[in-house]
Amino acid sequence: MANSPQSKKRARQMVTRTAVNKGRRSRIRTFLRKVEEAIATGDKSAATAALQAAQPELMRGVTKGVMHKNTAARKMSRLSARVKAIA
């Protein structure tokens, strides 16, 4: 339990920050899900468009500290390989 004024303020800030990060993470997952769905349908043009829309969202998540840079790079790499493999 927070006792000092500083720790009470930090606890309040953490609640707000957690809510913001949760929204960001959810937004990123939505974009990634759109790419997954486009890959599942086998529509290469839709998958490419979804991937191009998802890339800036992933990188924004890295900038904002929601996810690690290598995690975003790995997800991007794997998705782009799967989009490329669509015949």
PDB file of C-alpha atoms in Angstrom:
ATOM      1  CA  MET A   1       0.000   0.000   0.000  1.00  0.00           C
ATOM      2  CA  ALA A   2       1.272   3.482  -0.884  1.00  0.00           C
ATOM      3  CA  ASN A   3       2.094   5.567   2.184  1.00  0.00           C
ATOM      4  CA  SER A   4       4.158   8.579   1.162  1.00  0.00           C
ATOM      5  CA  PRO A   5       2.637  11.325  -0.989  1.00  0.00           C
ATOM      6  CA  GLN A   6       5.065  10.470  -3.788  1.00  0.00           C
ATOM      7  CA  SER A   7       4.105   6.796  -3.816  1.00  0.00           C
ATOM      8  CA  LYS A   8       0.397   7.730  -3.759  1.00  0.00           C
ATOM      9  CA  LYS A   9       0.916   9.962  -6.791  1.00  0.00           C
ATOM     10  CA  ARG A  10       2.890   7.226  -8.538  1.00  0.00           C
ATOM     11  CA  ALA A  11       0.043   4.781  -7.903  1.00  0.00           C
ATOM     12  CA  ARG A  12      -2.440   7.245  -9.449  1.00  0.00           C
ATOM     13  CA  GLN A  13      -0.185   7.786 -12.467  1.00  0.00           C
ATOM     14  CA  MET A  14       0.216   4.044 -12.956  1.00  0.00           C
ATOM     15  CA  VAL A  15      -3.552   3.555 -13.193  1.00  0.00           C
ATOM     16  CA  THR A  16      -3.788   6.160 -15.956  1.00  0.00           C
ATOM     17  CA  ARG A  17      -0.737   4.900 -17.788  1.00  0.00           C
ATOM     18  CA  THR A  18      -1.949   1.298 -17.625  1.00  0.00           C
ATOM     19  CA  ALA A  19      -5.253   2.323 -19.208  1.00  0.00           C
ATOM     20  CA  VAL A  20      -3.475   4.191 -22.018  1.00  0.00           C
ATOM     21  CA  ASN A  21      -1.076   1.319 -22.696  1.00  0.00           C
ATOM     22  CA  LYS A  22      -3.949  -1.162 -22.664  1.00  0.00           C
ATOM     23  CA  GLY A  23      -5.670   0.838 -25.394  1.00  0.00           C
ATOM     24  CA  ARG A  24      -2.492   1.026 -27.449  1.00  0.00           C
ATOM     25  CA  ARG A  25      -1.849  -2.690 -27.123  1.00  0.00           C
ATOM     26  CA  SER A  26      -5.435  -3.449 -28.090  1.00  0.00           C
ATOM     27  CA  ARG A  27      -5.150  -1.213 -31.159  1.00  0.00           C
ATOM     28  CA  ILE A  28      -1.952  -2.979 -32.245  1.00  0.00           C
ATOM     29  CA  ARG A  29      -3.580  -6.394 -31.798  1.00  0.00           C
ATOM     30  CA  THR A  30      -6.552  -5.281 -33.905  1.00  0.00           C
ATOM     31  CA  PHE A  31      -4.275  -4.299 -36.783  1.00  0.00           C
ATOM     32  CA  LEU A  32      -2.366  -7.583 -36.492  1.00  0.00           C
ATOM     33  CA  ARG A  33      -5.628  -9.535 -36.467  1.00  0.00           C
ATOM     34  CA  LYS A  34      -6.699  -7.801 -39.684  1.00  0.00           C
ATOM     35  CA  VAL A  35      -3.475  -8.984 -41.325  1.00  0.00           C
ATOM     36  CA  GLU A  36      -4.031 -12.531 -40.022  1.00  0.00           C
ATOM     37  CA  GLU A  37      -7.580 -12.572 -41.391  1.00  0.00           C
ATOM     38  CA  ALA A  38      -6.424 -11.292 -44.796  1.00  0.00           C
ATOM     39  CA  ILE A  39      -3.767 -14.015 -44.911  1.00  0.00           C
ATOM     40  CA  ALA A  40      -6.376 -16.628 -43.974  1.00  0.00           C
ATOM     41  CA  THR A  41      -8.634 -15.575 -46.863  1.00  0.00           C
ATOM     42  CA  GLY A  42      -5.691 -15.803 -49.268  1.00  0.00           C
ATOM     43  CA  ASP A  43      -6.199 -12.319 -50.710  1.00  0.00           C
ATOM     44  CA  LYS A  44      -2.669 -11.044 -51.304  1.00  0.00           C
ATOM     45  CA  SER A  45      -3.603  -7.432 -52.082  1.00  0.00           C
ATOM     46  CA  ALA A  46      -5.749  -7.147 -48.943  1.00  0.00           C
ATOM     47  CA  ALA A  47      -3.029  -8.794 -46.850  1.00  0.00           C
ATOM     48  CA  THR A  48      -0.408  -6.399 -48.231  1.00  0.00           C
ATOM     49  CA  ALA A  49      -2.620  -3.388 -47.511  1.00  0.00           C
ATOM     50  CA  ALA A  50      -3.334  -4.630 -43.975  1.00  0.00           C
ATOM     51  CA  LEU A  51       0.376  -5.226 -43.397  1.00  0.00           C
ATOM     52  CA  GLN A  52       1.243  -1.707 -44.544  1.00  0.00           C
ATOM     53  CA  ALA A  53      -1.391  -0.339 -42.160  1.00  0.00           C
ATOM     54  CA  ALA A  54      -0.104  -2.477 -39.284  1.00  0.00           C
ATOM     55  CA  GLN A  55       3.568  -1.536 -39.606  1.00  0.00           C
ATOM     56  CA  PRO A  56       3.296   2.072 -38.359  1.00  0.00           C
ATOM     57  CA  GLU A  57       1.075   0.919 -35.494  1.00  0.00           C
ATOM     58  CA  LEU A  58       3.685  -1.612 -34.396  1.00  0.00           C
ATOM     59  CA  MET A  59       6.463   0.963 -34.591  1.00  0.00           C
ATOM     60  CA  ARG A  60       4.353   3.480 -32.678  1.00  0.00           C
ATOM     61  CA  GLY A  61       3.946   0.864 -29.963  1.00  0.00           C
ATOM     62  CA  VAL A  62       7.728   0.598 -29.791  1.00  0.00           C
ATOM     63  CA  THR A  63       8.120   4.377 -29.585  1.00  0.00           C
ATOM     64  CA  LYS A  64       5.546   4.631 -26.804  1.00  0.00           C
ATOM     65  CA  GLY A  65       7.166   1.801 -24.851  1.00  0.00           C
ATOM     66  CA  VAL A  66       4.281  -0.663 -25.132  1.00  0.00           C
ATOM     67  CA  MET A  67       6.443  -3.344 -26.738  1.00  0.00           C
ATOM     68  CA  HIS A  68      10.120  -4.027 -27.314  1.00  0.00           C
ATOM     69  CA  LYS A  69      11.740  -3.099 -30.611  1.00  0.00           C
ATOM     70  CA  ASN A  70      12.853  -6.649 -31.394  1.00  0.00           C
ATOM     71  CA  THR A  71       9.381  -8.013 -30.646  1.00  0.00           C
ATOM     72  CA  ALA A  72       7.838  -5.632 -33.170  1.00  0.00           C
ATOM     73  CA  ALA A  73      10.549  -6.431 -35.712  1.00  0.00           C
ATOM     74  CA  ARG A  74       9.991 -10.161 -35.257  1.00  0.00           C
ATOM     75  CA  LYS A  75       6.217  -9.844 -35.681  1.00  0.00           C
ATOM     76  CA  MET A  76       6.669  -7.671 -38.762  1.00  0.00           C
ATOM     77  CA  SER A  77       9.182 -10.083 -40.280  1.00  0.00           C
ATOM     78  CA  ARG A  78       7.023 -13.156 -39.730  1.00  0.00           C
ATOM     79  CA  LEU A  79       3.883 -11.487 -41.044  1.00  0.00           C
ATOM     80  CA  SER A  80       5.613 -10.129 -44.141  1.00  0.00           C
ATOM     81  CA  ALA A  81       7.038 -13.591 -44.869  1.00  0.00           C
ATOM     82  CA  ARG A  82       3.546 -15.088 -44.607  1.00  0.00           C
ATOM     83  CA  VAL A  83       2.070 -12.398 -46.879  1.00  0.00           C
ATOM     84  CA  LYS A  84       4.850 -12.975 -49.382  1.00  0.00           C
ATOM     85  CA  ALA A  85       4.170 -16.716 -49.366  1.00  0.00           C
ATOM     86  CA  ILE A  86       0.558 -16.245 -50.526  1.00  0.00           C
ATOM     87  CA  ALA A  87       0.406 -17.610 -54.064  1.00  0.00           C
TER      88      ALA A  87
END
